[in-house]
mmCIF file of C-alpha atoms in Angstrom:
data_model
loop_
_atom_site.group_PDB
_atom_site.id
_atom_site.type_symbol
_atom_site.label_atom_id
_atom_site.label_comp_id
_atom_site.label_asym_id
_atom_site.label_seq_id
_atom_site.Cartn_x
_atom_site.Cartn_y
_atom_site.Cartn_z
ATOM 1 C CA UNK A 475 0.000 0.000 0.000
ATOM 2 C CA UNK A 476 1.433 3.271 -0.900
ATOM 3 C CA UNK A 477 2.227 6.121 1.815
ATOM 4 C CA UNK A 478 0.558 9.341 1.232
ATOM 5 C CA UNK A 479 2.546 12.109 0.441
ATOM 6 C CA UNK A 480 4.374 14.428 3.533
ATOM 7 C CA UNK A 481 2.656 18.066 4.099
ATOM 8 C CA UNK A 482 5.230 20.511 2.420
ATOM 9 C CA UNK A 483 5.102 24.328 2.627
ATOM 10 C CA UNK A 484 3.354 24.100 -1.001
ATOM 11 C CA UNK A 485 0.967 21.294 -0.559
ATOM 12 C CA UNK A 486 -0.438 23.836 2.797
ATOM 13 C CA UNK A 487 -0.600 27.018 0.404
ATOM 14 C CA UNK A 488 -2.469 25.103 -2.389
ATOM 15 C CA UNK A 489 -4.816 24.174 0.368
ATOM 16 C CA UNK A 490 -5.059 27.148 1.763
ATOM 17 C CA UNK A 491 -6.136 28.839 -1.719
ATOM 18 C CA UNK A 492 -8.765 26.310 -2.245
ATOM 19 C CA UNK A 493 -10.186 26.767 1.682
ATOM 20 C CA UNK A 494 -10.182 30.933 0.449
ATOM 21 C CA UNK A 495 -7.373 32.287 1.738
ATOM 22 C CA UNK A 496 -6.568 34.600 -0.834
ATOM 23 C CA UNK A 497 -3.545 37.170 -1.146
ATOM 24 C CA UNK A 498 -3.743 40.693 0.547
ATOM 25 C CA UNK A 499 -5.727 39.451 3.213
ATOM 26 C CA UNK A 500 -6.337 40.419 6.356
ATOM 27 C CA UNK A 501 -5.691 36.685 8.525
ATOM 28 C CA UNK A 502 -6.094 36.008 12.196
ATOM 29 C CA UNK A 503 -4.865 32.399 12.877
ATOM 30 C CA UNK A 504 -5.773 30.108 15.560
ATOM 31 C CA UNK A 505 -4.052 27.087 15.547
ATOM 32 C CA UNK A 506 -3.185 23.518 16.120
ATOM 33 C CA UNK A 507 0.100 22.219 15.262
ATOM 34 C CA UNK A 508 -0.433 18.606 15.487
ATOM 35 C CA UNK A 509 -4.089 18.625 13.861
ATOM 36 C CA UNK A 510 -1.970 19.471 10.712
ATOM 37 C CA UNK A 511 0.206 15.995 10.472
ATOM 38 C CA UNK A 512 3.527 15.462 9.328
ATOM 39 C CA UNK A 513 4.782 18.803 7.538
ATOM 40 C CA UNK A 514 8.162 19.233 6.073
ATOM 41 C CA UNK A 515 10.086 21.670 7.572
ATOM 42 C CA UNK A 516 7.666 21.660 10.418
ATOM 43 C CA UNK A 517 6.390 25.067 11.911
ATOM 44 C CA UNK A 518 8.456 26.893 9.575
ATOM 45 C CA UNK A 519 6.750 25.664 6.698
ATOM 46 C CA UNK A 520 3.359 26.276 7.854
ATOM 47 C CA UNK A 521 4.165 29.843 8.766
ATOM 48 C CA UNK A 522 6.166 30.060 5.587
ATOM 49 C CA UNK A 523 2.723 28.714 3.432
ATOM 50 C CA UNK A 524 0.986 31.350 5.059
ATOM 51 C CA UNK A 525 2.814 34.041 4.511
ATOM 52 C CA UNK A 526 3.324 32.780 0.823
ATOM 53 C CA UNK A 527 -0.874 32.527 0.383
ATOM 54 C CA UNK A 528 -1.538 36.035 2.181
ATOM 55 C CA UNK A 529 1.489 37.996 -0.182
ATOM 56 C CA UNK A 530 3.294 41.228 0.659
ATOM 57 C CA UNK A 531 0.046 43.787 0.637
ATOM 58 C CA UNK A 532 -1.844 41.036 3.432
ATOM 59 C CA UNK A 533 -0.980 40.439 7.078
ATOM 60 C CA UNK A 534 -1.320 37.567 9.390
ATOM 61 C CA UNK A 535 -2.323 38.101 12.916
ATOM 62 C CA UNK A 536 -2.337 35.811 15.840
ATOM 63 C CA UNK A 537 -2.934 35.516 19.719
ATOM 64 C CA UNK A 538 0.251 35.876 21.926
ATOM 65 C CA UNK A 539 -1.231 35.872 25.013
ATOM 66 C CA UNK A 540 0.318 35.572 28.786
ATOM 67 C CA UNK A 541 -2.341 34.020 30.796
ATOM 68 C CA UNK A 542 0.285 33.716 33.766
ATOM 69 C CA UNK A 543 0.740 37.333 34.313
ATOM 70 C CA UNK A 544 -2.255 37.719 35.910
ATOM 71 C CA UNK A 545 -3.612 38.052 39.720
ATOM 72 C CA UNK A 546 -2.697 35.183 41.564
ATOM 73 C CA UNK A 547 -5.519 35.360 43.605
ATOM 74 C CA UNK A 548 -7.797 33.794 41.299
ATOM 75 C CA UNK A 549 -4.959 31.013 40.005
ATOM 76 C CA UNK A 550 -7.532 27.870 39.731
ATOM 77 C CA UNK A 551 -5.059 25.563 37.616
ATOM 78 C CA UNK A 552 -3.123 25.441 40.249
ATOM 79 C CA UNK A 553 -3.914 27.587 42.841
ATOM 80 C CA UNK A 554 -1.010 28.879 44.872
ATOM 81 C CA UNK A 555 -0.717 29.606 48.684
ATOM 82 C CA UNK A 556 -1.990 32.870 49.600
ATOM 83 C CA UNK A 557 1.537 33.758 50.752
ATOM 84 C CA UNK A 558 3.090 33.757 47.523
ATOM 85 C CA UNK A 559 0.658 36.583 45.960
ATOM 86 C CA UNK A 560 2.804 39.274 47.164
ATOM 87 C CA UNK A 561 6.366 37.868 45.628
ATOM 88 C CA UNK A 562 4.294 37.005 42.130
ATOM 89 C CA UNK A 563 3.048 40.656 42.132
ATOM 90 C CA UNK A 564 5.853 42.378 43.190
ATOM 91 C CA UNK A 565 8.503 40.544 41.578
ATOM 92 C CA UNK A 566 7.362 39.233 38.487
ATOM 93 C CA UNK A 567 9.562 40.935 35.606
ATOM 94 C CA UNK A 568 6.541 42.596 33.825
ATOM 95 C CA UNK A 569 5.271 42.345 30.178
ATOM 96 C CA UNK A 570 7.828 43.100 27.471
ATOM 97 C CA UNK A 571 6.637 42.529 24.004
ATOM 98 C CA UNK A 572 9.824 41.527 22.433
ATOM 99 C CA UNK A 573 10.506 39.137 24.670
ATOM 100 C CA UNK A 574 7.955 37.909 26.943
ATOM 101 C CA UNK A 575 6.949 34.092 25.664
ATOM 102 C CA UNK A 576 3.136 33.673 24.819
ATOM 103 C CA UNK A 577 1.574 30.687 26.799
ATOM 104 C CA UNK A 578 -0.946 28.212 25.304
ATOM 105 C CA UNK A 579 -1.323 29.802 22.518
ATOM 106 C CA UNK A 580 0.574 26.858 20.403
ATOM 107 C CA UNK A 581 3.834 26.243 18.962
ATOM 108 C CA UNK A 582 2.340 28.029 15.452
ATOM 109 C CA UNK A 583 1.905 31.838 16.873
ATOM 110 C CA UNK A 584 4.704 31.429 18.700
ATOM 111 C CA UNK A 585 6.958 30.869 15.628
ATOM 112 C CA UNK A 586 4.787 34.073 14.148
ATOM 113 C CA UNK A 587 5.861 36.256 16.928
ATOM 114 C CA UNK A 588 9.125 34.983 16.932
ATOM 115 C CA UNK A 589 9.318 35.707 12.302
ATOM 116 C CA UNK A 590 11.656 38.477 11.819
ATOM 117 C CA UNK A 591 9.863 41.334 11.359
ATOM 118 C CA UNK A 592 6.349 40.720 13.494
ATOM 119 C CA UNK A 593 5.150 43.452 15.793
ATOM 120 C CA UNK A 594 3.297 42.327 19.178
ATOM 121 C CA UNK A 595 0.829 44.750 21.041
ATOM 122 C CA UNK A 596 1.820 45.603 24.676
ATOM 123 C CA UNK A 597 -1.222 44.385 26.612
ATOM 124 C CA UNK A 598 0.139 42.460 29.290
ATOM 125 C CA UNK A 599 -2.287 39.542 29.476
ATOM 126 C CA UNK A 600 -3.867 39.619 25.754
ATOM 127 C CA UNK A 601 -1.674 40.824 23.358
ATOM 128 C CA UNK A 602 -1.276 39.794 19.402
ATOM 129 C CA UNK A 603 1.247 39.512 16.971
ATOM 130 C CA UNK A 604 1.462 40.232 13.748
ATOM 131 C CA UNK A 605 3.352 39.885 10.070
ATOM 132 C CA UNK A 606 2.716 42.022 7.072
ATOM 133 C CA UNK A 607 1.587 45.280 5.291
ATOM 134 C CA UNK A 608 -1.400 46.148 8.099
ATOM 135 C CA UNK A 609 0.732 45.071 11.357
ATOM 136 C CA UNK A 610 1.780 48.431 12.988
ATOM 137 C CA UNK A 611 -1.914 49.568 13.022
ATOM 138 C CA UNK A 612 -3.501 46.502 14.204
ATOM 139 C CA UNK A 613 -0.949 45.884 17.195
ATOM 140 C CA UNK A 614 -1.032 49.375 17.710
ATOM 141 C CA UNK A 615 -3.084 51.731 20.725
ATOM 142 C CA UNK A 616 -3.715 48.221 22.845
ATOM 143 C CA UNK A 617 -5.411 49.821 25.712
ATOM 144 C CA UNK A 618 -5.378 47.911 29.081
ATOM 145 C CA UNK A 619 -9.261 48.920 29.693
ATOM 146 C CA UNK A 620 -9.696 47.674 26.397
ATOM 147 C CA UNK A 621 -8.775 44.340 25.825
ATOM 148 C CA UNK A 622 -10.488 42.608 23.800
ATOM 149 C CA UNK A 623 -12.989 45.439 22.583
ATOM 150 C CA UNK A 624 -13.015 48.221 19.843
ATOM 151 C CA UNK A 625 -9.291 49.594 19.798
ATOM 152 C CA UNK A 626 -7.548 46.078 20.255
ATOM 153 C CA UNK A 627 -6.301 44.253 17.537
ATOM 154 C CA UNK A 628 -9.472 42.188 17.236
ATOM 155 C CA UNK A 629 -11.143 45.534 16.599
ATOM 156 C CA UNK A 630 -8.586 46.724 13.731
ATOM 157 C CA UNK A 631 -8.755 43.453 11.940
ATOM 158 C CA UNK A 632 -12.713 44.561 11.933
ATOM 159 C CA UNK A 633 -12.229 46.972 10.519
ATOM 160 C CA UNK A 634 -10.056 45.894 8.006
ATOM 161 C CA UNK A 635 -13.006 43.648 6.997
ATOM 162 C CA UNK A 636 -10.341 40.270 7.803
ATOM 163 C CA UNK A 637 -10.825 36.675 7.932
ATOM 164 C CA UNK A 638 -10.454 34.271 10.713
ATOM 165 C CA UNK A 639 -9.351 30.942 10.055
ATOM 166 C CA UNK A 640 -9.578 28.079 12.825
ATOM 167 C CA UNK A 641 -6.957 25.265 11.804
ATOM 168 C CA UNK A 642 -7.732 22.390 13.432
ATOM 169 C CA UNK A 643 -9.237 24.180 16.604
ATOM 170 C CA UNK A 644 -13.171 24.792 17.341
ATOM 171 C CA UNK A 645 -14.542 27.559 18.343
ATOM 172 C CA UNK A 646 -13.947 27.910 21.799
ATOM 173 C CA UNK A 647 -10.336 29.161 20.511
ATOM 174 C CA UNK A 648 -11.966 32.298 18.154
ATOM 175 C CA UNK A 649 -10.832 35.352 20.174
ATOM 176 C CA UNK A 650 -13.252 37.444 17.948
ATOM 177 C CA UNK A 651 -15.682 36.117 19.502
ATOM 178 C CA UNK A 652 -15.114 38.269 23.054
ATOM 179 C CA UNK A 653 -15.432 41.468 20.341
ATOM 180 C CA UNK A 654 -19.200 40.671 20.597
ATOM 181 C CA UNK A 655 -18.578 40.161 24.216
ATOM 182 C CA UNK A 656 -17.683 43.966 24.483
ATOM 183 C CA UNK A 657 -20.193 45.207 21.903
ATOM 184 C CA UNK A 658 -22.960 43.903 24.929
ATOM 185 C CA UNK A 659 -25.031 46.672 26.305
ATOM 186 C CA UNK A 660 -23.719 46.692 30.002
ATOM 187 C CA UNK A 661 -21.541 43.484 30.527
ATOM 188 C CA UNK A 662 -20.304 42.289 33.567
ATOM 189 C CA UNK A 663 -16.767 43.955 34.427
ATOM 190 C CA UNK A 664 -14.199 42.794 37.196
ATOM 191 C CA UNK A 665 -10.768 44.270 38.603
ATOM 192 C CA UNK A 666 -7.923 42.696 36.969
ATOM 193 C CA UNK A 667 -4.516 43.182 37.133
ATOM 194 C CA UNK A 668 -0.778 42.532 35.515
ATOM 195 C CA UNK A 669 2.617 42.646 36.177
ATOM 196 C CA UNK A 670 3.833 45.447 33.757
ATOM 197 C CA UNK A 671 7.197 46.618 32.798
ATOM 198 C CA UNK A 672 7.845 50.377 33.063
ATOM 199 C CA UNK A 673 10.102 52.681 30.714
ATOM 200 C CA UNK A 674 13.568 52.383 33.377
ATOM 201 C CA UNK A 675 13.332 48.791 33.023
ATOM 202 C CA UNK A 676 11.456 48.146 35.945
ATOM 203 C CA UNK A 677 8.256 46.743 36.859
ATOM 204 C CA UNK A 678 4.922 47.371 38.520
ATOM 205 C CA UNK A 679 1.950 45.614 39.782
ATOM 206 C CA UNK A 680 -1.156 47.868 37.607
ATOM 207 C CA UNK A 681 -5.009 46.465 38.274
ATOM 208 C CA UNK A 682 -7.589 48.656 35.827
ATOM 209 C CA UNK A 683 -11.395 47.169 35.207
ATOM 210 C CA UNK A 684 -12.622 45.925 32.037
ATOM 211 C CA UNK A 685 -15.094 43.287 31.030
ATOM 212 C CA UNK A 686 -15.207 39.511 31.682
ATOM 213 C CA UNK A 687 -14.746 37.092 29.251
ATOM 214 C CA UNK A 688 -17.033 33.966 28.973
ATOM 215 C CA UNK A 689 -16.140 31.826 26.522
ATOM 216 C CA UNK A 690 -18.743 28.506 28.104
ATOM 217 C CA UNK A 691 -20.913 29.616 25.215
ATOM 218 C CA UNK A 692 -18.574 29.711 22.175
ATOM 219 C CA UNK A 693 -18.947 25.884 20.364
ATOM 220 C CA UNK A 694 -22.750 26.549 20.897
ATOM 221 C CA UNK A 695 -22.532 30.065 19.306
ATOM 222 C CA UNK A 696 -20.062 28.676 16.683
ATOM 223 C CA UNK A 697 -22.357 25.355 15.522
ATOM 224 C CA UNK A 698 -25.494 27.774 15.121
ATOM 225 C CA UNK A 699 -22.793 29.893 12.551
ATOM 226 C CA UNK A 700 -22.103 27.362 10.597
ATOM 227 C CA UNK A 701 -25.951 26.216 10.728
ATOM 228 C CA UNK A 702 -26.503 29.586 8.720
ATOM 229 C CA UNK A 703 -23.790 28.525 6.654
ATOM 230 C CA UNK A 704 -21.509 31.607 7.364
ATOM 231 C CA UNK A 705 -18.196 29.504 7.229
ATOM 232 C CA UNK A 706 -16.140 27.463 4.667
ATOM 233 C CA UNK A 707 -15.205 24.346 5.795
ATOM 234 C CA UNK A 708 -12.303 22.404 4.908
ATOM 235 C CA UNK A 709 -8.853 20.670 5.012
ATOM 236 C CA UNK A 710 -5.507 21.951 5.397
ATOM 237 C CA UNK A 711 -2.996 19.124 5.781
ATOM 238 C CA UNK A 712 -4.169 16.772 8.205
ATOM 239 C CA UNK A 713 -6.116 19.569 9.741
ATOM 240 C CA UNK A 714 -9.821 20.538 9.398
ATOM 241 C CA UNK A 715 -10.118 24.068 8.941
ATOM 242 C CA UNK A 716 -12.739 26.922 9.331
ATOM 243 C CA UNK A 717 -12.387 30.141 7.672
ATOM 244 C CA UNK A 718 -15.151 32.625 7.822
ATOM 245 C CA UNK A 719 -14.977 36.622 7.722
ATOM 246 C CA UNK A 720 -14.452 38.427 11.339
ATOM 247 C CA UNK A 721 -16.857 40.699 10.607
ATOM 248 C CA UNK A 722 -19.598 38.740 9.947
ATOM 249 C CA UNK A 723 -18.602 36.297 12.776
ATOM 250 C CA UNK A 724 -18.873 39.197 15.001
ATOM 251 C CA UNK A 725 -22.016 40.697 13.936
ATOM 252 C CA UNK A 726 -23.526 37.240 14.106
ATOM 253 C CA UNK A 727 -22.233 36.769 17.560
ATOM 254 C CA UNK A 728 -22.840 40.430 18.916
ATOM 255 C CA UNK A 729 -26.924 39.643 18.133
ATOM 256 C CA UNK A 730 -26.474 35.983 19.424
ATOM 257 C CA UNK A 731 -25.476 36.822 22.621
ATOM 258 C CA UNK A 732 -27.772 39.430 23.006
ATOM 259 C CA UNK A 733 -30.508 36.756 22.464
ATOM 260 C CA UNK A 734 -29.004 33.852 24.027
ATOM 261 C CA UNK A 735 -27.412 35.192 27.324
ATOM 262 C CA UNK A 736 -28.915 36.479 30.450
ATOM 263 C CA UNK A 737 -28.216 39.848 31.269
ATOM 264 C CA UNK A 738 -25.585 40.364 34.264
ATOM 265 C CA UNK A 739 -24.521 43.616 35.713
ATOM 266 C CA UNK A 740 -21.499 43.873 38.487
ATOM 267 C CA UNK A 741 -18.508 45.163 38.858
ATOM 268 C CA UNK A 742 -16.746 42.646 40.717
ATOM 269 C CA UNK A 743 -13.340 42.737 42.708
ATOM 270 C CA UNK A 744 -12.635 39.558 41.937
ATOM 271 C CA UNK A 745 -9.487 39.047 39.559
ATOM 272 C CA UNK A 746 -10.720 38.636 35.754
ATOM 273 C CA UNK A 747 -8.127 36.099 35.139
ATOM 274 C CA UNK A 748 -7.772 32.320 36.310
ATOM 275 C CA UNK A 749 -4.716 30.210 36.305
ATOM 276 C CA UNK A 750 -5.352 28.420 32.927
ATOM 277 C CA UNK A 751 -6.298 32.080 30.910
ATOM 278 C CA UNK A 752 -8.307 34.814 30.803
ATOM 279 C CA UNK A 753 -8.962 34.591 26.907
ATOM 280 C CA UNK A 754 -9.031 31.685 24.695
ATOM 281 C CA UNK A 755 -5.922 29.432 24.093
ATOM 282 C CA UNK A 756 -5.128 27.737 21.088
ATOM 283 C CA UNK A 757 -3.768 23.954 21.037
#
């Protein structure tokens, strides 16, 4: 019986084009590096394939987010002794976009931040990377009290009418989702806080209030999507793949929840983050 063929940088792009990734496009990536197979040349080829699809006028995006840096106090996955919370906030060595790690986020947009040339926002707990012609303005103006909403990244790649492609993740890994989230009339907020370096090189504990992410909700939100047959569905490598358009995704989601969720209103003073993430993680 004959072996199928090894993934190669080429064999992804060609799929890629067929799924409708097309050049000049606006791409936020969420990703699963072993959904994909055996690829030549490993993560650099997929990242390479990308790149090659999306051209020099488009611009891949992807989550580099630091779950850890976060308020120990609400650490869940493990928890840590109450002692410790002072040490973690005081002497953690604060956010720095160039060289901070991203965690859970997968081996793939760590490899993007990594690609010479990619520009990371400077939230502390949520920020993106990204490669191409549109990077400096969607990384750009990440406000703390802002994270997920209208001037984050997720908001610029709405407005640069992008595309979100899920590569062998489901929806409870599409960030865009927590856009509609933050387009909810009064959502539930809660005091969070980060470990964030200053301009002298040092660092300090900062808390600020902005609005809690739920993503319990997401596969159900993300099956009656592709119900209305919003997404392309496909495979990439080993990998099955959704690509859809952010801003319909998020307009579809903004009215779902609306419908679909009960209305809460608090300001809690509770940390927004747990000890696994406060956003979604890719595999």
């Amino acid at each position: 019986m004959d072996q199928p063929s090894p993934h190669t940088a080429q064999s992804l792009a060609s799929d890629l084009r067929a799924l409708g990734v097309a050049s000049g496009d606006v791409l936020l990536l969420h990703s699963s590096n072993r959904s994909l197979g055996f690829v030549v040349g490993g993560t650099q080829a997929v990242v390479q394939a990308l790149l090659d699809v999306l051209g020099p006028e488009g611009t891949l995006v992807v989550p580099t987010h630091t779950p850890e840096n976060t308020d120990p106090a609400g650490w869940q996955h493990p928890p840590v002794p109450e002692a410790w919370w002072p040490a973690i906030r005081e002497q953690a060595p604060g956010f720095e976009p160039s060289c901070t790690p991203s965690r859970w986020m997968g081996v793939i947009a760590e490899a993007v931040r990594m690609w010479p040339g990619a520009l990371r926002s400077d939230h502390p707990q949520v920020s993106f990377a990204a490669l191409g012609m549109n990077a400096a303005g969607i990384v750009g103006g990440h406000q703390l009290d802002d994270a997920l909403g209208e001037t984050s990244p997720l908001g610029a790649v709405y407005r640069l009418n992008g595309k979100v492609l899920l590569l062998g993740c489901g929806y409870n890994s599409n960030t865009s989702l927590h856009l509609a989230e933050w387009r909810q009339k009064s959502p539930p907020r809660a005091v969070t806080g980060s470990s964030v370096r200053q301009p002298d090189g040092t660092s300090q504990w900062t808390t600020w209030v902005d609005i809690v992410a739920d993503e319990s909700d997401f596969d159900r939100l993300g099956a009656d999507f592709e119900a209305a047959g919003a997404a392309v569905i496909g495979q990439v490598g080993g990998a099955t793949a959704q690509l859809m358009s952010q801003p319909v995704l998020v307009d579809f989601a903004t009215a779902w929840m609306s419908a679909n969720r009960l209305p809460k209103h608090s300001v809690s003073k509770k940390p927004l983050a747990s000890g696994e993430a406060p956003v979604l993680a890719s595999s």
